[in-house]
Tab-separated table of C-alpha atoms in Angstrom:
chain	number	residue	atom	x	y	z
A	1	UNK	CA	186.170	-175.755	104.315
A	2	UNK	CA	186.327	-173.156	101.054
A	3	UNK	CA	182.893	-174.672	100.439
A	4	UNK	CA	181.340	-173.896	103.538
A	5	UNK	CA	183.097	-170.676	103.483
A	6	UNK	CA	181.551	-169.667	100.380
A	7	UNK	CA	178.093	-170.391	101.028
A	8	UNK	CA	178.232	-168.687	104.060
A	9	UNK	CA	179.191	-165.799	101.660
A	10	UNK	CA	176.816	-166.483	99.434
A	11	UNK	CA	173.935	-166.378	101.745
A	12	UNK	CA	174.763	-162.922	103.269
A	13	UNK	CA	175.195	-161.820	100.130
A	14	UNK	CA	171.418	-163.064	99.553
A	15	UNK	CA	170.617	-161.616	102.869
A	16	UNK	CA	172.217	-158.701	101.820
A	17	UNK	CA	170.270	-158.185	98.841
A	18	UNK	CA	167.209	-158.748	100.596
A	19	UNK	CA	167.960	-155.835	102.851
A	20	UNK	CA	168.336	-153.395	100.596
A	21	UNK	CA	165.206	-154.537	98.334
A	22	UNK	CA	163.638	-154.514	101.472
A	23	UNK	CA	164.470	-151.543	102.386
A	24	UNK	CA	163.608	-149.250	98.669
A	25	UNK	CA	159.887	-151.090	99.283
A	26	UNK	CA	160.118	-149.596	102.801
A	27	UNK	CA	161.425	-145.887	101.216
A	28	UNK	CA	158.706	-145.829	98.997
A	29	UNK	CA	156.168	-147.119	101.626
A	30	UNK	CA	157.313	-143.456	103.326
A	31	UNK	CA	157.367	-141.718	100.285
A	32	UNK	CA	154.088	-142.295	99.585
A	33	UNK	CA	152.942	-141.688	102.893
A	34	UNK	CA	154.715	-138.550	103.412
A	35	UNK	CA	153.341	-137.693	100.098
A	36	UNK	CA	149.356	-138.816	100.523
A	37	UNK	CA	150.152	-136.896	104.328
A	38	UNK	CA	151.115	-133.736	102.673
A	39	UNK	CA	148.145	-133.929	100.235
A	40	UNK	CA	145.795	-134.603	102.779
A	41	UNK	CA	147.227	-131.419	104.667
A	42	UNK	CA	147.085	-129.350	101.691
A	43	UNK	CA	143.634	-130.885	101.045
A	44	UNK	CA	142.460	-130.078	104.464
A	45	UNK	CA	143.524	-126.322	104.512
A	46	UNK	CA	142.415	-125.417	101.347
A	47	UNK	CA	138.917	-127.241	102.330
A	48	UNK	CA	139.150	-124.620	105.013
A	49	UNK	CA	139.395	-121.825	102.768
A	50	UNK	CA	136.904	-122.927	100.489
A	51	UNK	CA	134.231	-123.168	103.205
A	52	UNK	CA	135.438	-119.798	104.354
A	53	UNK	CA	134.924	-118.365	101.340
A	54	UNK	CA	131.218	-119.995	101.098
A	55	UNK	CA	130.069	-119.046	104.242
A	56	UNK	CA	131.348	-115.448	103.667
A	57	UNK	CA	129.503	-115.138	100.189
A	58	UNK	CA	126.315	-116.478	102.141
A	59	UNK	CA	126.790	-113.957	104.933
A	60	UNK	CA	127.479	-110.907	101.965
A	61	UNK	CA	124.325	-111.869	99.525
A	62	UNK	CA	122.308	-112.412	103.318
A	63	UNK	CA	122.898	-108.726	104.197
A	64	UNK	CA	120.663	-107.316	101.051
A	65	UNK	CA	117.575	-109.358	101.555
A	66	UNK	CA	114.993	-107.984	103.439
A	67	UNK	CA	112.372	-110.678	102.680
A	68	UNK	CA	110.931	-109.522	99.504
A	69	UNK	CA	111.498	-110.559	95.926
A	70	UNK	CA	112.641	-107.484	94.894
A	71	UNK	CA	116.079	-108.079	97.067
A	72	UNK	CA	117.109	-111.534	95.094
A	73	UNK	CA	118.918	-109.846	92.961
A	74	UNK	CA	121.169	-107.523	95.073
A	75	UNK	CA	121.536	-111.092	97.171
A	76	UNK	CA	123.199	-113.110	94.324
A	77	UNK	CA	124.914	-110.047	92.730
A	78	UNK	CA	127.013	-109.150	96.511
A	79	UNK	CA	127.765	-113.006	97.059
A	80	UNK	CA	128.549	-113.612	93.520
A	81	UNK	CA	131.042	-110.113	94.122
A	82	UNK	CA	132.085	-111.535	97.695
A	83	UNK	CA	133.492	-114.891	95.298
A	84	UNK	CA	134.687	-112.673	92.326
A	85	UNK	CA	136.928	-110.683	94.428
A	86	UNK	CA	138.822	-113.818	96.716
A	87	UNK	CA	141.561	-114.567	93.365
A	88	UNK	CA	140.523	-118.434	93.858
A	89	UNK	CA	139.318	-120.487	90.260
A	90	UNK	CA	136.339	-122.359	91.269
A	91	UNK	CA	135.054	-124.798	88.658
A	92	UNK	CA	130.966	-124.466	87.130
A	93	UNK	CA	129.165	-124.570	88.885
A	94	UNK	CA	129.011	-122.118	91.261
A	95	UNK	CA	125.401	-122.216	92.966
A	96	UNK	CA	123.970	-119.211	94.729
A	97	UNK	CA	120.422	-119.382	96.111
A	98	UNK	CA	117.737	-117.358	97.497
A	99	UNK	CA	115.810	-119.772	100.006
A	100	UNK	CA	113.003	-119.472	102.456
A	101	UNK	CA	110.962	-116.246	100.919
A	102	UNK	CA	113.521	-114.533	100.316
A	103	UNK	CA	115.507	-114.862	104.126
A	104	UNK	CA	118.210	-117.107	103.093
A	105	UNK	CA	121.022	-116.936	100.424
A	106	UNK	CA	122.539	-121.031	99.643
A	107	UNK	CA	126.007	-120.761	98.495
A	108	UNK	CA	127.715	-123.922	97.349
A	109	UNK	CA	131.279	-124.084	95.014
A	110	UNK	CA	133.809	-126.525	93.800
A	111	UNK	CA	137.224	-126.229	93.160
A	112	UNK	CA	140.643	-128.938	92.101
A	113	UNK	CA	143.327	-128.586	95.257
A	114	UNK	CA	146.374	-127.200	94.293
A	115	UNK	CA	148.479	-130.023	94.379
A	116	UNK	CA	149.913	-133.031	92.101
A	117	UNK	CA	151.268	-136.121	93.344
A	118	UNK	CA	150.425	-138.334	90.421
A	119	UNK	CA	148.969	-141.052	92.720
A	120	UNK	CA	145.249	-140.521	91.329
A	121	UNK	CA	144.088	-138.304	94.048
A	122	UNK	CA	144.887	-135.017	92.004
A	123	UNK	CA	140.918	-134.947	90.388
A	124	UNK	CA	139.588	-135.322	93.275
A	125	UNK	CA	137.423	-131.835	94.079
A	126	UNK	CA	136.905	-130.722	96.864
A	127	UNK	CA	133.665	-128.909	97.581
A	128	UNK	CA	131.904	-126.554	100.366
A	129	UNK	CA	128.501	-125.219	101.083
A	130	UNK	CA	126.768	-122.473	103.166
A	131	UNK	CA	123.460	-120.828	104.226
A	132	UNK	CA	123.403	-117.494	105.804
A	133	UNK	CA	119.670	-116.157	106.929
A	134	UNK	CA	118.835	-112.845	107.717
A	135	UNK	CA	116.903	-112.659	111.271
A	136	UNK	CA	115.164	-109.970	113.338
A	137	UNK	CA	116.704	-109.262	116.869
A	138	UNK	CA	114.536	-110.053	119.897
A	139	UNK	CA	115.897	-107.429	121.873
A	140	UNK	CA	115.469	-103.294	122.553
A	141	UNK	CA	118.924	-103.299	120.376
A	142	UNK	CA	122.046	-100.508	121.485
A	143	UNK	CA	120.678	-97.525	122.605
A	144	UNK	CA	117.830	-98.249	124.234
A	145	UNK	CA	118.244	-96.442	127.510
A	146	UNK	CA	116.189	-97.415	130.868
A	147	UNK	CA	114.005	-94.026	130.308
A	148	UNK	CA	110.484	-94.425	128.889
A	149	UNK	CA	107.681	-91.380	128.079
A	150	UNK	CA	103.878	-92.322	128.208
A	151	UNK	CA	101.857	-93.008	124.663
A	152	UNK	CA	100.017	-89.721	124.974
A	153	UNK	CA	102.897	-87.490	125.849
A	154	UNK	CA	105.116	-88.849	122.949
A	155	UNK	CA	102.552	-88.773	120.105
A	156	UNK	CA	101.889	-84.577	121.105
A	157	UNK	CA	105.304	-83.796	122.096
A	158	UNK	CA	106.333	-82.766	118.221
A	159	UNK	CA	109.183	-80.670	117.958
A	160	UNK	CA	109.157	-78.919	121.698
A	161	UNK	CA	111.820	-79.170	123.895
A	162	UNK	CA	111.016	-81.382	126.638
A	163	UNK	CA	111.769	-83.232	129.750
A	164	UNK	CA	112.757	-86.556	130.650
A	165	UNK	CA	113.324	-88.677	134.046
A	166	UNK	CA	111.889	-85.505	135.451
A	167	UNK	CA	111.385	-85.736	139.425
A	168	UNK	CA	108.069	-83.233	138.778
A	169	UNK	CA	106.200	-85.479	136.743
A	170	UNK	CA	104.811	-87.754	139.391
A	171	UNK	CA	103.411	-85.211	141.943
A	172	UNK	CA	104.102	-86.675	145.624
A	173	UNK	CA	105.348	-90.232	143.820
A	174	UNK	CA	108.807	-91.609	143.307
A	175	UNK	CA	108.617	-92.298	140.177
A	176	UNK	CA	111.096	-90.131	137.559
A	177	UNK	CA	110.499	-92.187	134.432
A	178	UNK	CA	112.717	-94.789	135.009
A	179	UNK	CA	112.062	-98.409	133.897
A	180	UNK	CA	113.494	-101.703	134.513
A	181	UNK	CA	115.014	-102.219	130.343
A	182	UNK	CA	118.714	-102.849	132.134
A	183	UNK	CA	118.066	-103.750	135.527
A	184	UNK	CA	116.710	-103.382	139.035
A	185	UNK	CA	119.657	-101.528	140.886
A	186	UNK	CA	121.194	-97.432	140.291
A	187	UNK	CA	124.270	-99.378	138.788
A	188	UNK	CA	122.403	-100.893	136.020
A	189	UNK	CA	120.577	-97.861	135.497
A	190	UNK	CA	124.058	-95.824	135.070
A	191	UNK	CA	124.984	-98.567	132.563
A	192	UNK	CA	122.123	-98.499	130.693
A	193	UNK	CA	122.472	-94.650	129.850
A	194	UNK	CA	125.983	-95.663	128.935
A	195	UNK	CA	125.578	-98.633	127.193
A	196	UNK	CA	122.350	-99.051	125.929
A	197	UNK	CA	120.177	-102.347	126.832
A	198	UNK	CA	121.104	-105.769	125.948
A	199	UNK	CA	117.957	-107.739	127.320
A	200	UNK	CA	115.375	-109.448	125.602
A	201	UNK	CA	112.365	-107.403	124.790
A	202	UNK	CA	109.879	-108.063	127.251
A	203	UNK	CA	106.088	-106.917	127.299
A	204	UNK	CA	105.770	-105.629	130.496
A	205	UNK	CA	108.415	-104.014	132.338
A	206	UNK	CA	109.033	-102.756	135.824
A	207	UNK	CA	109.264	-98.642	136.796
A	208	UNK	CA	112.058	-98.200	139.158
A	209	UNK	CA	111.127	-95.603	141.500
A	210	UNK	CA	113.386	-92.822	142.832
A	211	UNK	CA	115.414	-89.925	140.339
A	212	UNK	CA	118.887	-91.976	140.610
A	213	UNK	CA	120.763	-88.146	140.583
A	214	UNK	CA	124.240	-89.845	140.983
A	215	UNK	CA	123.884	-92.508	138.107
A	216	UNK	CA	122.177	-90.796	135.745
A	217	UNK	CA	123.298	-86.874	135.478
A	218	UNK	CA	125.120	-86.054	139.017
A	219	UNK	CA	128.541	-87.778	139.163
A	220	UNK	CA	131.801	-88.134	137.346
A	221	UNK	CA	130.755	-91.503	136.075
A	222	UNK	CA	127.013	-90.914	135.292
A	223	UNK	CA	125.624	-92.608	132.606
A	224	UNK	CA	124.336	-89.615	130.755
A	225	UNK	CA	127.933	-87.790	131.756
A	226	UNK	CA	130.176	-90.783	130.161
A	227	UNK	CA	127.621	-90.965	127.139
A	228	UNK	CA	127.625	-87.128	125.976
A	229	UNK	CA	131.396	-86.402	126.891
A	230	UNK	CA	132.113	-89.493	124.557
A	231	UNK	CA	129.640	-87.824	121.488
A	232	UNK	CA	131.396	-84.771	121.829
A	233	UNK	CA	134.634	-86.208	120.571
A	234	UNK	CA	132.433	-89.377	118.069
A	235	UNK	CA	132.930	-87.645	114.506
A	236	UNK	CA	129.484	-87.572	111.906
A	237	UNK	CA	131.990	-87.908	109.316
A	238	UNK	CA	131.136	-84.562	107.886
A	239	UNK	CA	133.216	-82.881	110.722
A	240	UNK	CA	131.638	-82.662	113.290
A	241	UNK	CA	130.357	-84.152	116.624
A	242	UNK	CA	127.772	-86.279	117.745
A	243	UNK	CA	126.370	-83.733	120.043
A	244	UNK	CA	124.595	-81.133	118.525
A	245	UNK	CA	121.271	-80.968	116.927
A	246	UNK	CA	122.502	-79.939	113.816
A	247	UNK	CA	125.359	-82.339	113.901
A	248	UNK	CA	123.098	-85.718	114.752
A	249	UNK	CA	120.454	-85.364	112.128
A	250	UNK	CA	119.682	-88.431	110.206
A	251	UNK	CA	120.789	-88.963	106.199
A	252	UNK	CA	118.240	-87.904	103.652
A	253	UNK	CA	118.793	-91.167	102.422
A	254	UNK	CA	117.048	-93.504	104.427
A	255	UNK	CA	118.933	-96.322	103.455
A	256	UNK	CA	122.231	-94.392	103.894
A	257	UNK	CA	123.946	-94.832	107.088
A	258	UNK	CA	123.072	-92.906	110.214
A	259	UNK	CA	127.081	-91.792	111.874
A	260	UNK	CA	125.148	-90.285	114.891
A	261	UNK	CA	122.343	-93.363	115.525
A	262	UNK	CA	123.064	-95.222	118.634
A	263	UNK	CA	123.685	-98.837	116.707
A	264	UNK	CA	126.538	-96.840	114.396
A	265	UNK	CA	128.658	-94.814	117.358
A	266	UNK	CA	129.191	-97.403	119.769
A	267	UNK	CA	132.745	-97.160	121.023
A	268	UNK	CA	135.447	-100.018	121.515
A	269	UNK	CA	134.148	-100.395	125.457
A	270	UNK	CA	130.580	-100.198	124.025
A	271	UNK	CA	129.627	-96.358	125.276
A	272	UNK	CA	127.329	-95.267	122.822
A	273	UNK	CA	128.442	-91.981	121.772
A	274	UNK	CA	126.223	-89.585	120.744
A	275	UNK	CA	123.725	-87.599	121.966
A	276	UNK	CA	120.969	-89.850	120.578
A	277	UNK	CA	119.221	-92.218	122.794
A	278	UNK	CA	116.327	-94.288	121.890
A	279	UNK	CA	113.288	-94.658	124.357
A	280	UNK	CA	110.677	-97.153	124.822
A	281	UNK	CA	107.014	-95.437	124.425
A	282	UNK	CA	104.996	-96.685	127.437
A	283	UNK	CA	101.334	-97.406	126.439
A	284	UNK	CA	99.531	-96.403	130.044
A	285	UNK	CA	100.674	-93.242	132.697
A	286	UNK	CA	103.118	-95.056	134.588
A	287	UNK	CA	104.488	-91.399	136.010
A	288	UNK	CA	101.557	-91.987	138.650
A	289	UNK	CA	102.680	-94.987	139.733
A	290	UNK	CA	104.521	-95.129	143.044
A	291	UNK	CA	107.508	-97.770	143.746
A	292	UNK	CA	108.064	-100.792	141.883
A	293	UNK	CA	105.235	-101.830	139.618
A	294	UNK	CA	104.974	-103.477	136.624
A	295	UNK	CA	103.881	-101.607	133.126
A	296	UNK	CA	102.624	-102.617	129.632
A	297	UNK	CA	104.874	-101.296	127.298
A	298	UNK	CA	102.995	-102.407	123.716
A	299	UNK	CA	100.341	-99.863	122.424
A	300	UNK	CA	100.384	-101.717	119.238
A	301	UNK	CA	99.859	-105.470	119.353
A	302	UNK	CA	102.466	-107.234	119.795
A	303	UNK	CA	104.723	-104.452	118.254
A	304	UNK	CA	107.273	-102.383	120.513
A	305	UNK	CA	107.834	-98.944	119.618
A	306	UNK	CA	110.948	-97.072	119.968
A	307	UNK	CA	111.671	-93.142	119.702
A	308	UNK	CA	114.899	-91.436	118.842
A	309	UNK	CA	115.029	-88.633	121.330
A	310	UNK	CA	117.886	-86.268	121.337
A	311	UNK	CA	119.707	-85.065	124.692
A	312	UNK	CA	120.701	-81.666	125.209
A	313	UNK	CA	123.760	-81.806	126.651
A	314	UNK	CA	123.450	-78.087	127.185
A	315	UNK	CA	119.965	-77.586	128.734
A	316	UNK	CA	120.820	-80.397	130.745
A	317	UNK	CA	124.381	-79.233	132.261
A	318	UNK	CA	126.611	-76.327	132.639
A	319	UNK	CA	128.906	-76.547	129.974
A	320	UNK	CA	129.678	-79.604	128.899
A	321	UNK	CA	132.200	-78.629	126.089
A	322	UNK	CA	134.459	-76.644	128.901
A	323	UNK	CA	133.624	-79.893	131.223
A	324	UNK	CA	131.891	-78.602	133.218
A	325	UNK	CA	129.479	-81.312	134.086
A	326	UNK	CA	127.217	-79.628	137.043
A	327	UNK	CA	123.653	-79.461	136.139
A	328	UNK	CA	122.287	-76.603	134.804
A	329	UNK	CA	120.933	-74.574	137.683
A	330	UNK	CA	118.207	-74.255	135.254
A	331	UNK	CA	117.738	-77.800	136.191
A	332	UNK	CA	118.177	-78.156	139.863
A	333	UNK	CA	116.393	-81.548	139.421
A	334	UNK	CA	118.184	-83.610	137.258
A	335	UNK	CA	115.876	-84.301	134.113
A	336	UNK	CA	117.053	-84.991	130.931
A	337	UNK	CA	116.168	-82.133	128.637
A	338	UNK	CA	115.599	-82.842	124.608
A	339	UNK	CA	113.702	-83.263	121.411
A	340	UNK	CA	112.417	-86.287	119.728
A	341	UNK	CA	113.822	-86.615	115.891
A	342	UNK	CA	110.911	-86.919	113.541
A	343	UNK	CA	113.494	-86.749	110.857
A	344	UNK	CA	113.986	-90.603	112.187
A	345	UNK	CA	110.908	-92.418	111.989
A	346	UNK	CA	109.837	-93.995	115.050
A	347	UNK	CA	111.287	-97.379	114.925
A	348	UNK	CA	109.190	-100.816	115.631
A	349	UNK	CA	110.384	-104.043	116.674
A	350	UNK	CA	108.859	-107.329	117.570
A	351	UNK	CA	108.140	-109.765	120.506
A	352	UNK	CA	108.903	-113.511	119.166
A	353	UNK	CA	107.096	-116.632	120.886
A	354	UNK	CA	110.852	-118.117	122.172
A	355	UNK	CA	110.527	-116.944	125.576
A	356	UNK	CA	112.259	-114.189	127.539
A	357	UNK	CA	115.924	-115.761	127.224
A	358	UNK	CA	116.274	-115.725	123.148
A	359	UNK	CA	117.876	-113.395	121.129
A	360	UNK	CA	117.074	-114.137	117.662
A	361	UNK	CA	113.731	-114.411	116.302
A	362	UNK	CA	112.373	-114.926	112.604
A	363	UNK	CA	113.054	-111.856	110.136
A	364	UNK	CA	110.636	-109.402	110.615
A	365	UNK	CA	110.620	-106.039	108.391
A	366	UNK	CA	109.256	-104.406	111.142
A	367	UNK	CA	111.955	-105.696	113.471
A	368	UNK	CA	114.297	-102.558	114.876
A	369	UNK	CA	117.779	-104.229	113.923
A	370	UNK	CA	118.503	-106.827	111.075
A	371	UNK	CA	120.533	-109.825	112.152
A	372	UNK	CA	122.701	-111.659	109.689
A	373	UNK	CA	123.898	-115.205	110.666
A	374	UNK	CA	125.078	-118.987	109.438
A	375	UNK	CA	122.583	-121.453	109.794
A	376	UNK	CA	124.681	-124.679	107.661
């Protein structure tokens, strides 16, 4: 009986044993996992930021190429900055590219995670890559208000104070100058004046017939109203307003920035605020034109030109800075008095073969706004 009693012992004592060998193989099972699962995290996130950080350096050097040799340089010096600047070590080498003559910047970099586990994953790099293009915009770009002025009239209008959407020009017509860049209906023609057109260029267009009083200049919500109460509050940075025409006159500088320019004072809500609106230039009469009809709006090619034409808030209303938005009763008929800024050159931009629904087209140095974007 003491025998059995002691083997019985014995074997639990075995058992036992077992157990708790069994059980430090099974702790350092989840060590290990826990461990190779917090790596893996670590791994993961910092991959993040590491591909962050490529794409961004792609998307800075991008942003000074402008398709000639002559930008490579200013490419690999901003993304090699962008890199410089993040506080991260990445390990040689760091590649920066100029692809695709001279439209693309290639970023690639390595770097060792931050992390030691002693289980042989801590040299294992970790790596990320990136291409950023520069691209042309197939589109009138913000500004571009559903107004246009005929080829002839534009090229001899110089520095005189002159009319647009004015109900005169057509004779016993409908027509005020008023095209189809934002639409088909008086709300999308108040918007437009507003906001500035977001359509695809196209090269014919539609004239909208009729003077539109209430959405354009003759209501508290007008288009032209909203645009010019906004740019007499939108700062140039040199104190004053976007309203004026001393105020809105473009940098010396043409490659400084332009405060006033319809692209750079667009508002939270998109208003564009400033007194500067930029026009299609219409290559036939299409003031003669009665109703709906459809115009070609290309005098060059395939090549869309654009004028920066100044409002007059002033001519155009009573007194706008009191608010006192009536119309002048200089102007019992609504038009849209102003001067074209030949301080600004006349800006061109392009048609591209994608069809009437796409945005982006091939870089174009004659496109009217530069588009920067990932491609890998």
């Amino acid at each position: 009986m003491v025998t059995s009693v002691r083997m019985r012992a014995n074997e639990a004592s075995r058992e036992d044993g077992q157990m708790v060998i069994l059980g430090a193989f099974v702790m350092v099972a989840l060590v290990m996992i826990t461990a190779v699962a917090i790596y893996l995290g670590v791994y993961s996130t910092q991959r993040r930021h590491l591909q962050n950080m490529a794409d961004s350096a792609a998307l800075a050097g991008a942003q000074e190429l402008n398709g000639t040799a002559a930008s490579e340089a200013d490419a690999i010096a901003a993304a090699q900055d962008y890199l410089d600047k993040q506080g991260t070590s990445l390990e040689s080498p760091v590649e920066i590219e100029v692809q695709d003559d001279y439209t693309a910047v290639f970023v690639r970099v390595h770097k060792t995670p931050n992390i030691s586990f002693g289980f042989g994953l801590d040299d294992k790099k970790i790596s990320a890559r990136a291409k950023a293009r520069v691209a042309a915009q197939n589109l009138p770009g913000p500004g571009v208000v559903p107004i246009g002025i005929q080829y002839s009239s534009y090229v001899n209008a110089g520095n005189d104070s002159i009319e647009l959407k004015d109900k005169t020009m057509d004779g016993v017509n409908s027509n005020s100058g008023l095209i189809h860049v934002t639409g088909d209906n008086a709300d999308q023609i108040r918007d437009g004046l507003k906001y500035g057109s977001q359509s695809p260029l196209q090269p014919t267009l539609n004239t909208e017939p009729g003077n539109k009083f209430g959405q354009a200049t003759q209501n508290a919500n007008s288009g032209l109203m909203v645009r010019l109460a906004r740019a007499l509050q939108h700062s140039n940075g040199e104190g004053g307003a976007c309203y004026t025409w001393d105020d809105i006159q473009p940098p010396v500088d043409p490659n400084a920035a332009w405060p006033c320019s319809p692209h750079n004072a667009t508002e939270d809500d998109g208003v564009q605020a400033t007194a500067v609106i930029l026009i299609p230039v219409i290559v036939e009469d299409f003031t003669q034109f009665n109703g709906n009809r459809p115009i070609n709006v290309t005098p060059e090619g395939d090549l869309y030109i654009l004028a920066y034409f100044w409002v007059d808030g002033d001519k155009t209303f009573e007194n706008p800075a009191a608010g006192d938005w009536d119309l002048n009763p200089a102007n019992p008929i609504g038009a849209i008095w102003g001067r074209f800024i030949q301080e600004a050159p006349t800006q061109l931009t392009v048609f591209g073969n994608c069809g009437q629904d796409c945005g982006i087209i091939d870089f174009n140095p004659d496109a009217i706004f530069k588009v920067v974007q990932l491609i890998q």
